[in-house]
């Protein structure tokens, strides 16, 4: 079969951290395999990074050097710019824009950039007849962008779910395995280098929320709308929650869910209970998982490493090979001009909820809570008061289906009862 | 972004069984979505099936009819022929060849055809500059061909594994769940319509072996070589095996494994023990799973429905949309002329083995077996003789790593000892 071009595909790489060096290594070690699969040679022409002389474990002396990464976007001898610097603005954005305007295709791993500016960059790319690809931005080495955009393109997508921050899943599963608390394991993750410079990007759900917003856009044909992803981090999850959930047959995951509802586009990245018998519930450690549901295909589960040199570089190279082979798709799988501006669903679809609170040990406290829930239109499926030594009584309630609105209403009222100590914890039980 | 063509993509469908009608339904109900994603309308022009008048749950009156499916391959008003008749020779092969020779692209779900004639058909397709796609032939709705050929193309693939026959997995997991024997659940699967007309295609591992041979060709750049897939069905698996495996923390799966070794290409589809903590061990019922391991990406797991109208039609439509979008790849991800003729690895890589046998209850029987294993170069990790009422003693042995050759040698010698009753069962413990 004739390739669209047999000329070498010439790359410029901005950012030579872990992922950038991973890409360099693949290009250097697998040249013959890449040519066989891509139908043409793939060459690195120029690179840019913070330091030219830093020891990186790969020989970059044969490549042209640019102090200014944006200059890569203007070089005549580059076909594809690979942006691996990160950051939602600044040089990364300037480089991507410059490259597209100068007729270069772009491959990026930058979820923050696309979550903030994805629709605008897609319009720019398509107006210049360029492709902008980002498999590496979501769930590391798992080819989920490709599965959703291409393999499952014959489906109306009904829901996308995912555990897409390995650090959060590491902390949560280590809490369960070791019986150590959140703070201890946060420190452990920090020491292991698993946390971003701003840890809230991880444990606050922001990084995973960025990824979810990109999957949403493809799945539902909507403009990227990160601002309306409901975010809740894992900092409020206690060992008690993990144990109580497990006793009922659930695991707690920082779970992203996107679905189009009659009330608008629902996007949330929040800790949820999922059945421990489902692959999501069984996911251990830093591994990522994305679940895609379509009207024809049913439920597809994709699992793999969500970060790291090899997996992320693998995703970048998949995109590069697609470009070498002549695959040219709109950025989000349909022309950017056809992406709709869906209203956000303020109230999430009904689900059972897990509520944990501490009540003052005085007569009628439990009855007050039960009454209040009833008045809020929430019916109780199970309720359990745990034995206790002191004056405060831990209480677990599992509700029947209730909307997030009803739950928020009830939580606000709890404070007025005068019997609830501290903040109650409310976690959705996602039906998978 | 401009599509390669904005003219309608015109389909001819041969075979209007479950999958064919599934494709018709998607094209009819999702026309607008398909156009948005594919960049051009997709139309069904003509169909062919055994009976023109059969009630099928979809209106086909608007399509031209061909009594002879091969005639679809010659029609000037068709761009893509979708072959859903099945069969490794006969009309299916004639249609695919005719279509390719007449300048049509082909999408097929026919694993038997490709397992037998894949290399030859790839050469034919590529000599006519046509694409031949087969996502629906392997693991139903799971976009595994795409993941392996495209998403993971930057990896040297080190191993591909899969549970790819839902009927076998249904029988095995029902044996474990219900405690009923193989014959009872074979009958149940038959009554539920889960078995092929020739059940040996399912329970003998042939259907799954076909699929494995296609994944091998892509993964390792080799000619399709189904004849050298080592096949072993599930008929010899007893409830005892399932229970003993579970007691040790394993599940028994009909597992396909393909890997390139120093001794050649190893392809086998045999019952294996896999850890119950791995996604493969947790796979229940008719669901399929494919595990792909690459040098950069590590281990990727893909899970979903392996059969049925919706999932298989979803895979067909993924291929059709790729063609609409202008994606044109060699059939097995690299030019057919570059596929190598790898020698089969006669001896599989070393692994621990599960051996179950029944010994005559007489002094020294167990010692004879242990001595024989030692003489065969096989060392024993665990050995257990079970309590028994009668004259025969069930014995379970787990070995340290041994080659399939050593195991075969030892099994052949067992008969000569005069203490083994019936045929011993030997199952590989796959290290996942």
mmCIF file of N, CA, C and O in Angstrom, chain A residues 111-189:
data_model
loop_
_atom_site.group_PDB
_atom_site.id
_atom_site.type_symbol
_atom_site.label_atom_id
_atom_site.label_comp_id
_atom_site.label_asym_id
_atom_site.label_seq_id
_atom_site.Cartn_x
_atom_site.Cartn_y
_atom_site.Cartn_z
ATOM 1 N N UNK A 111 -2.562 18.097 29.146
ATOM 2 C CA UNK A 111 -3.999 18.068 29.454
ATOM 3 C C UNK A 111 -4.509 19.418 29.938
ATOM 4 O O UNK A 111 -5.635 19.809 29.638
ATOM 5 N N UNK A 112 -3.664 20.135 30.700
ATOM 6 C CA UNK A 112 -4.103 21.424 31.238
ATOM 7 C C UNK A 112 -4.349 22.420 30.098
ATOM 8 O O UNK A 112 -5.356 23.124 30.064
ATOM 9 N N UNK A 113 -3.424 22.446 29.159
ATOM 10 C CA UNK A 113 -3.553 23.355 28.012
ATOM 11 C C UNK A 113 -4.849 23.079 27.253
ATOM 12 O O UNK A 113 -5.609 24.002 26.922
ATOM 13 N N UNK A 114 -5.110 21.798 26.984
ATOM 14 C CA UNK A 114 -6.298 21.460 26.195
ATOM 15 C C UNK A 114 -7.581 21.621 27.001
ATOM 16 O O UNK A 114 -8.631 21.975 26.453
ATOM 17 N N UNK A 115 -7.514 21.343 28.315
ATOM 18 C CA UNK A 115 -8.713 21.517 29.134
ATOM 19 C C UNK A 115 -9.120 22.986 29.169
ATOM 20 O O UNK A 115 -10.299 23.317 29.222
ATOM 21 N N UNK A 116 -8.128 23.877 29.116
ATOM 22 C CA UNK A 116 -8.409 25.310 29.164
ATOM 23 C C UNK A 116 -8.680 25.900 27.782
ATOM 24 O O UNK A 116 -9.500 26.807 27.642
ATOM 25 N N UNK A 117 -7.962 25.436 26.788
ATOM 26 C CA UNK A 117 -8.018 26.096 25.473
ATOM 27 C C UNK A 117 -8.312 25.134 24.327
ATOM 28 O O UNK A 117 -8.027 25.447 23.169
ATOM 29 N N UNK A 118 -8.856 23.944 24.648
ATOM 30 C CA UNK A 118 -8.993 22.901 23.642
ATOM 31 C C UNK A 118 -9.845 23.290 22.443
ATOM 32 O O UNK A 118 -9.459 23.062 21.292
ATOM 33 N N UNK A 119 -10.990 23.886 22.703
ATOM 34 C CA UNK A 119 -11.890 24.224 21.598
ATOM 35 C C UNK A 119 -11.242 25.256 20.675
ATOM 36 O O UNK A 119 -11.256 25.116 19.446
ATOM 37 N N UNK A 120 -10.666 26.257 21.297
ATOM 38 C CA UNK A 120 -9.991 27.332 20.541
ATOM 39 C C UNK A 120 -8.809 26.771 19.724
ATOM 40 O O UNK A 120 -8.639 27.119 18.543
ATOM 41 N N UNK A 121 -8.031 25.894 20.328
ATOM 42 C CA UNK A 121 -6.892 25.317 19.601
ATOM 43 C C UNK A 121 -7.363 24.374 18.488
ATOM 44 O O UNK A 121 -6.737 24.290 17.434
ATOM 45 N N UNK A 122 -8.479 23.673 18.730
ATOM 46 C CA UNK A 122 -9.025 22.806 17.673
ATOM 47 C C UNK A 122 -9.457 23.648 16.482
ATOM 48 O O UNK A 122 -9.202 23.296 15.329
ATOM 49 N N UNK A 123 -10.103 24.784 16.755
ATOM 50 C CA UNK A 123 -10.519 25.676 15.665
ATOM 51 C C UNK A 123 -9.303 26.171 14.888
ATOM 52 O O UNK A 123 -9.291 26.193 13.658
ATOM 53 N N UNK A 124 -8.275 26.553 15.643
ATOM 54 C CA UNK A 124 -7.064 27.043 14.994
ATOM 55 C C UNK A 124 -6.435 25.955 14.120
ATOM 56 O O UNK A 124 -6.085 26.187 12.957
ATOM 57 N N UNK A 125 -6.315 24.752 14.683
ATOM 58 C CA UNK A 125 -5.711 23.646 13.930
ATOM 59 C C UNK A 125 -6.495 23.381 12.655
ATOM 60 O O UNK A 125 -5.920 23.270 11.561
ATOM 61 N N UNK A 126 -7.806 23.304 12.780
ATOM 62 C CA UNK A 126 -8.613 22.927 11.625
ATOM 63 C C UNK A 126 -8.665 24.044 10.581
ATOM 64 O O UNK A 126 -8.751 23.768 9.383
ATOM 65 N N UNK A 127 -8.569 25.298 11.036
ATOM 66 C CA UNK A 127 -8.555 26.396 10.058
ATOM 67 C C UNK A 127 -7.262 26.380 9.236
ATOM 68 O O UNK A 127 -7.222 26.895 8.130
ATOM 69 N N UNK A 128 -6.226 25.776 9.802
ATOM 70 C CA UNK A 128 -4.962 25.662 9.062
ATOM 71 C C UNK A 128 -4.775 24.260 8.481
ATOM 72 O O UNK A 128 -3.687 23.909 8.053
ATOM 73 N N UNK A 129 -5.848 23.453 8.551
ATOM 74 C CA UNK A 129 -5.803 22.098 8.001
ATOM 75 C C UNK A 129 -4.698 21.251 8.649
ATOM 76 O O UNK A 129 -4.069 20.426 7.999
ATOM 77 N N UNK A 130 -4.512 21.470 9.939
ATOM 78 C CA UNK A 130 -3.497 20.728 10.690
ATOM 79 C C UNK A 130 -4.163 19.798 11.689
ATOM 80 O O UNK A 130 -5.297 20.014 12.094
ATOM 81 N N UNK A 131 -3.447 18.748 12.105
ATOM 82 C CA UNK A 131 -3.972 17.916 13.182
ATOM 83 C C UNK A 131 -3.266 18.264 14.494
ATOM 84 O O UNK A 131 -2.103 18.678 14.517
ATOM 85 N N UNK A 132 -4.015 18.109 15.553
ATOM 86 C CA UNK A 132 -3.528 18.350 16.913
ATOM 87 C C UNK A 132 -3.948 17.122 17.706
ATOM 88 O O UNK A 132 -5.136 16.869 17.882
ATOM 89 N N UNK A 133 -2.976 16.339 18.121
ATOM 90 C CA UNK A 133 -3.296 15.053 18.747
ATOM 91 C C UNK A 133 -2.806 15.009 20.188
ATOM 92 O O UNK A 133 -1.800 15.627 20.529
ATOM 93 N N UNK A 134 -3.496 14.254 21.035
ATOM 94 C CA UNK A 134 -3.202 14.335 22.477
ATOM 95 C C UNK A 134 -3.466 13.034 23.214
ATOM 96 O O UNK A 134 -3.884 13.038 24.372
ATOM 97 N N UNK A 135 -3.178 11.897 22.579
ATOM 98 C CA UNK A 135 -3.382 10.605 23.265
ATOM 99 C C UNK A 135 -2.666 10.577 24.608
ATOM 100 O O UNK A 135 -3.180 10.034 25.585
ATOM 101 N N UNK A 136 -1.467 11.146 24.672
ATOM 102 C CA UNK A 136 -0.661 11.080 25.896
ATOM 103 C C UNK A 136 -1.220 11.957 27.016
ATOM 104 O O UNK A 136 -0.792 11.846 28.161
ATOM 105 N N UNK A 137 -2.183 12.809 26.695
ATOM 106 C CA UNK A 137 -2.726 13.707 27.726
ATOM 107 C C UNK A 137 -3.708 13.003 28.646
ATOM 108 O O UNK A 137 -4.010 13.487 29.732
ATOM 109 N N UNK A 138 -4.238 11.869 28.212
ATOM 110 C CA UNK A 138 -5.279 11.184 28.997
ATOM 111 C C UNK A 138 -4.889 9.726 29.237
ATOM 112 O O UNK A 138 -4.700 8.955 28.293
ATOM 113 N N UNK A 139 -4.752 9.380 30.508
ATOM 114 C CA UNK A 139 -4.548 7.977 30.895
ATOM 115 C C UNK A 139 -3.293 7.356 30.284
ATOM 116 O O UNK A 139 -3.276 6.173 29.935
ATOM 117 N N UNK A 140 -2.223 8.145 30.195
ATOM 118 C CA UNK A 140 -0.901 7.638 29.839
ATOM 119 C C UNK A 140 -0.880 6.755 28.613
ATOM 120 O O UNK A 140 -1.237 7.180 27.518
ATOM 121 N N UNK A 141 -0.453 5.504 28.784
ATOM 122 C CA UNK A 141 -0.255 4.617 27.654
ATOM 123 C C UNK A 141 -1.516 3.973 27.112
ATOM 124 O O UNK A 141 -1.482 3.332 26.063
ATOM 125 N N UNK A 142 -2.637 4.135 27.797
ATOM 126 C CA UNK A 142 -3.885 3.512 27.327
ATOM 127 C C UNK A 142 -4.375 4.259 26.089
ATOM 128 O O UNK A 142 -4.583 5.464 26.151
ATOM 129 N N UNK A 143 -4.572 3.566 24.965
ATOM 130 C CA UNK A 143 -5.018 4.282 23.757
ATOM 131 C C UNK A 143 -6.512 4.594 23.815
ATOM 132 O O UNK A 143 -7.296 4.115 23.002
ATOM 133 N N UNK A 144 -6.888 5.437 24.770
ATOM 134 C CA UNK A 144 -8.306 5.695 25.010
ATOM 135 C C UNK A 144 -8.865 6.767 24.080
ATOM 136 O O UNK A 144 -10.016 6.688 23.665
ATOM 137 N N UNK A 145 -8.055 7.761 23.736
ATOM 138 C CA UNK A 145 -8.529 8.783 22.805
ATOM 139 C C UNK A 145 -8.847 8.117 21.471
ATOM 140 O O UNK A 145 -9.882 8.370 20.841
ATOM 141 N N UNK A 146 -7.972 7.227 21.051
ATOM 142 C CA UNK A 146 -8.172 6.505 19.792
ATOM 143 C C UNK A 146 -9.406 5.602 19.869
ATOM 144 O O UNK A 146 -10.212 5.552 18.934
ATOM 145 N N UNK A 147 -9.558 4.891 20.969
ATOM 146 C CA UNK A 147 -10.720 4.005 21.104
ATOM 147 C C UNK A 147 -12.015 4.800 21.018
ATOM 148 O O UNK A 147 -12.954 4.416 20.320
ATOM 149 N N UNK A 148 -12.049 5.924 21.720
ATOM 150 C CA UNK A 148 -13.274 6.711 21.787
ATOM 151 C C UNK A 148 -13.544 7.439 20.469
ATOM 152 O O UNK A 148 -14.675 7.460 19.973
ATOM 153 N N UNK A 149 -12.503 8.030 19.893
ATOM 154 C CA UNK A 149 -12.685 8.838 18.681
ATOM 155 C C UNK A 149 -12.888 7.974 17.445
ATOM 156 O O UNK A 149 -13.632 8.349 16.541
ATOM 157 N N UNK A 150 -12.208 6.842 17.397
ATOM 158 C CA UNK A 150 -12.193 6.044 16.171
ATOM 159 C C UNK A 150 -12.894 4.694 16.342
ATOM 160 O O UNK A 150 -13.907 4.422 15.704
ATOM 161 N N UNK A 151 -12.353 3.855 17.206
ATOM 162 C CA UNK A 151 -12.881 2.494 17.291
ATOM 163 C C UNK A 151 -14.357 2.437 17.641
ATOM 164 O O UNK A 151 -15.087 1.585 17.143
ATOM 165 N N UNK A 152 -14.798 3.353 18.506
ATOM 166 C CA UNK A 152 -16.191 3.329 18.963
ATOM 167 C C UNK A 152 -17.021 4.428 18.309
ATOM 168 O O UNK A 152 -18.110 4.769 18.789
ATOM 169 N N UNK A 153 -16.543 4.953 17.171
ATOM 170 C CA UNK A 153 -17.210 6.100 16.541
ATOM 171 C C UNK A 153 -18.616 5.782 16.043
ATOM 172 O O UNK A 153 -19.410 6.686 15.786
ATOM 173 N N UNK A 154 -18.944 4.512 15.909
ATOM 174 C CA UNK A 154 -20.291 4.140 15.484
ATOM 175 C C UNK A 154 -21.309 4.120 16.609
ATOM 176 O O UNK A 154 -22.473 3.781 16.388
ATOM 177 N N UNK A 155 -20.871 4.462 17.802
ATOM 178 C CA UNK A 155 -21.752 4.440 18.967
ATOM 179 C C UNK A 155 -22.180 5.829 19.403
ATOM 180 O O UNK A 155 -21.366 6.758 19.409
ATOM 181 N N UNK A 156 -23.441 5.948 19.826
ATOM 182 C CA UNK A 156 -23.789 7.077 20.663
ATOM 183 C C UNK A 156 -23.238 6.736 22.038
ATOM 184 O O UNK A 156 -23.598 5.707 22.625
ATOM 185 N N UNK A 157 -22.318 7.552 22.535
ATOM 186 C CA UNK A 157 -21.694 7.254 23.826
ATOM 187 C C UNK A 157 -22.674 7.676 24.931
ATOM 188 O O UNK A 157 -23.217 8.786 24.902
ATOM 189 N N UNK A 158 -22.885 6.773 25.878
ATOM 190 C CA UNK A 158 -23.852 7.071 26.928
ATOM 191 C C UNK A 158 -23.189 7.500 28.236
ATOM 192 O O UNK A 158 -23.770 8.258 29.003
ATOM 193 N N UNK A 159 -21.990 7.003 28.476
ATOM 194 C CA UNK A 159 -21.280 7.412 29.692
ATOM 195 C C UNK A 159 -19.799 7.107 29.536
ATOM 196 O O UNK A 159 -19.427 6.110 28.931
ATOM 197 N N UNK A 160 -18.974 7.971 30.081
ATOM 198 C CA UNK A 160 -17.528 7.717 30.170
ATOM 199 C C UNK A 160 -17.141 7.841 31.636
ATOM 200 O O UNK A 160 -17.539 8.795 32.311
ATOM 201 N N UNK A 161 -16.418 6.859 32.123
ATOM 202 C CA UNK A 161 -15.961 6.908 33.511
ATOM 203 C C UNK A 161 -14.465 6.634 33.536
ATOM 204 O O UNK A 161 -13.936 5.984 32.640
ATOM 205 N N UNK A 162 -13.806 7.098 34.582
ATOM 206 C CA UNK A 162 -12.394 6.775 34.631
ATOM 207 C C UNK A 162 -11.730 7.068 35.960
ATOM 208 O O UNK A 162 -12.094 8.016 36.667
ATOM 209 N N UNK A 163 -10.784 6.208 36.291
ATOM 210 C CA UNK A 163 -9.837 6.483 37.367
ATOM 211 C C UNK A 163 -8.573 6.914 36.647
ATOM 212 O O UNK A 163 -7.898 6.103 36.011
ATOM 213 N N UNK A 164 -8.289 8.212 36.660
ATOM 214 C CA UNK A 164 -7.275 8.750 35.763
ATOM 215 C C UNK A 164 -6.190 9.539 36.479
ATOM 216 O O UNK A 164 -5.435 10.274 35.852
ATOM 217 N N UNK A 165 -6.125 9.415 37.795
ATOM 218 C CA UNK A 165 -4.985 9.978 38.519
ATOM 219 C C UNK A 165 -4.380 8.875 39.371
ATOM 220 O O UNK A 165 -4.950 8.467 40.393
ATOM 221 N N UNK A 166 -3.246 8.389 38.923
ATOM 222 C CA UNK A 166 -2.620 7.245 39.580
ATOM 223 C C UNK A 166 -2.230 7.546 41.018
ATOM 224 O O UNK A 166 -2.288 6.668 41.871
ATOM 225 N N UNK A 167 -1.829 8.783 41.293
ATOM 226 C CA UNK A 167 -1.409 9.134 42.648
ATOM 227 C C UNK A 167 -2.567 8.990 43.629
ATOM 228 O O UNK A 167 -2.416 8.446 44.716
ATOM 229 N N UNK A 168 -3.742 9.482 43.243
ATOM 230 C CA UNK A 168 -4.913 9.346 44.117
ATOM 231 C C UNK A 168 -5.252 7.875 44.338
ATOM 232 O O UNK A 168 -5.566 7.461 45.453
ATOM 233 N N UNK A 169 -5.193 7.090 43.269
ATOM 234 C CA UNK A 169 -5.547 5.683 43.441
ATOM 235 C C UNK A 169 -4.499 4.953 44.272
ATOM 236 O O UNK A 169 -4.825 4.048 45.043
ATOM 237 N N UNK A 170 -3.265 5.396 44.129
ATOM 238 C CA UNK A 170 -2.208 4.825 44.970
ATOM 239 C C UNK A 170 -2.502 5.106 46.441
ATOM 240 O O UNK A 170 -2.476 4.206 47.279
ATOM 241 N N UNK A 171 -2.815 6.352 46.756
ATOM 242 C CA UNK A 171 -3.076 6.711 48.160
ATOM 243 C C UNK A 171 -4.293 5.940 48.688
ATOM 244 O O UNK A 171 -4.254 5.348 49.763
ATOM 245 N N UNK A 172 -5.364 5.906 47.925
ATOM 246 C CA UNK A 172 -6.586 5.253 48.404
ATOM 247 C C UNK A 172 -6.392 3.745 48.585
ATOM 248 O O UNK A 172 -6.850 3.170 49.577
ATOM 249 N N UNK A 173 -5.724 3.097 47.635
ATOM 250 C CA UNK A 173 -5.570 1.645 47.777
ATOM 251 C C UNK A 173 -4.539 1.301 48.850
ATOM 252 O O UNK A 173 -4.649 0.277 49.506
ATOM 253 N N UNK A 174 -3.557 2.188 49.058
ATOM 254 C CA UNK A 174 -2.609 1.949 50.154
ATOM 255 C C UNK A 174 -3.283 2.165 51.505
ATOM 256 O O UNK A 174 -2.955 1.483 52.473
ATOM 257 N N UNK A 175 -4.201 3.114 51.575
ATOM 258 C CA UNK A 175 -4.954 3.286 52.824
ATOM 259 C C UNK A 175 -5.670 1.988 53.158
ATOM 260 O O UNK A 175 -5.643 1.507 54.294
ATOM 261 N N UNK A 176 -6.315 1.399 52.167
ATOM 262 C CA UNK A 176 -7.058 0.172 52.396
ATOM 263 C C UNK A 176 -6.117 -0.986 52.762
ATOM 264 O O UNK A 176 -6.402 -1.766 53.664
ATOM 265 N N UNK A 177 -4.978 -1.055 52.052
ATOM 266 C CA UNK A 177 -4.085 -2.203 52.247
ATOM 267 C C UNK A 177 -3.312 -2.123 53.557
ATOM 268 O O UNK A 177 -3.061 -3.145 54.196
ATOM 269 N N UNK A 178 -2.935 -0.907 53.948
ATOM 270 C CA UNK A 178 -2.032 -0.789 55.103
ATOM 271 C C UNK A 178 -2.735 -0.309 56.371
ATOM 272 O O UNK A 178 -2.162 -0.406 57.454
ATOM 273 N N UNK A 179 -3.924 0.232 56.231
ATOM 274 C CA UNK A 179 -4.595 0.773 57.405
ATOM 275 C C UNK A 179 -3.982 2.076 57.887
ATOM 276 O O UNK A 179 -4.246 2.524 58.999
ATOM 277 N N UNK A 180 -3.136 2.671 57.050
ATOM 278 C CA UNK A 180 -2.575 3.978 57.412
ATOM 279 C C UNK A 180 -3.472 5.086 56.880
ATOM 280 O O UNK A 180 -4.176 4.906 55.884
ATOM 281 N N UNK A 181 -3.416 6.242 57.547
ATOM 282 C CA UNK A 181 -4.323 7.327 57.209
ATOM 283 C C UNK A 181 -3.871 8.128 55.991
ATOM 284 O O UNK A 181 -2.758 7.956 55.483
ATOM 285 N N UNK A 182 -4.755 9.006 55.558
ATOM 286 C CA UNK A 182 -4.506 9.817 54.369
ATOM 287 C C UNK A 182 -3.211 10.612 54.462
ATOM 288 O O UNK A 182 -2.406 10.625 53.523
ATOM 289 N N UNK A 183 -2.996 11.261 55.631
ATOM 290 C CA UNK A 183 -1.829 12.138 55.738
ATOM 291 C C UNK A 183 -0.514 11.375 55.632
ATOM 292 O O UNK A 183 0.437 11.834 55.004
ATOM 293 N N UNK A 184 -0.480 10.195 56.244
ATOM 294 C CA UNK A 184 0.732 9.363 56.175
ATOM 295 C C UNK A 184 1.030 8.986 54.730
ATOM 296 O O UNK A 184 2.174 9.059 54.267
ATOM 297 N N UNK A 185 -0.015 8.607 54.006
ATOM 298 C CA UNK A 185 0.202 8.117 52.635
ATOM 299 C C UNK A 185 0.398 9.266 51.645
ATOM 300 O O UNK A 185 1.076 9.104 50.630
ATOM 301 N N UNK A 186 -0.164 10.414 51.964
ATOM 302 C CA UNK A 186 0.148 11.607 51.172
ATOM 303 C C UNK A 186 1.648 11.869 51.258
ATOM 304 O O UNK A 186 2.315 12.102 50.240
ATOM 305 N N UNK A 187 2.191 11.794 52.494
ATOM 306 C CA UNK A 187 3.632 12.018 52.668
ATOM 307 C C UNK A 187 4.441 10.962 51.930
ATOM 308 O O UNK A 187 5.475 11.261 51.327
ATOM 309 N N UNK A 188 3.976 9.721 51.987
ATOM 310 C CA UNK A 188 4.675 8.643 51.282
ATOM 311 C C UNK A 188 4.698 8.919 49.770
ATOM 312 O O UNK A 188 5.734 8.786 49.117
ATOM 313 N N UNK A 189 3.540 9.308 49.235
ATOM 314 C CA UNK A 189 3.452 9.602 47.797
ATOM 315 C C UNK A 189 4.380 10.762 47.440
ATOM 316 O O UNK A 189 5.027 10.762 46.391
#
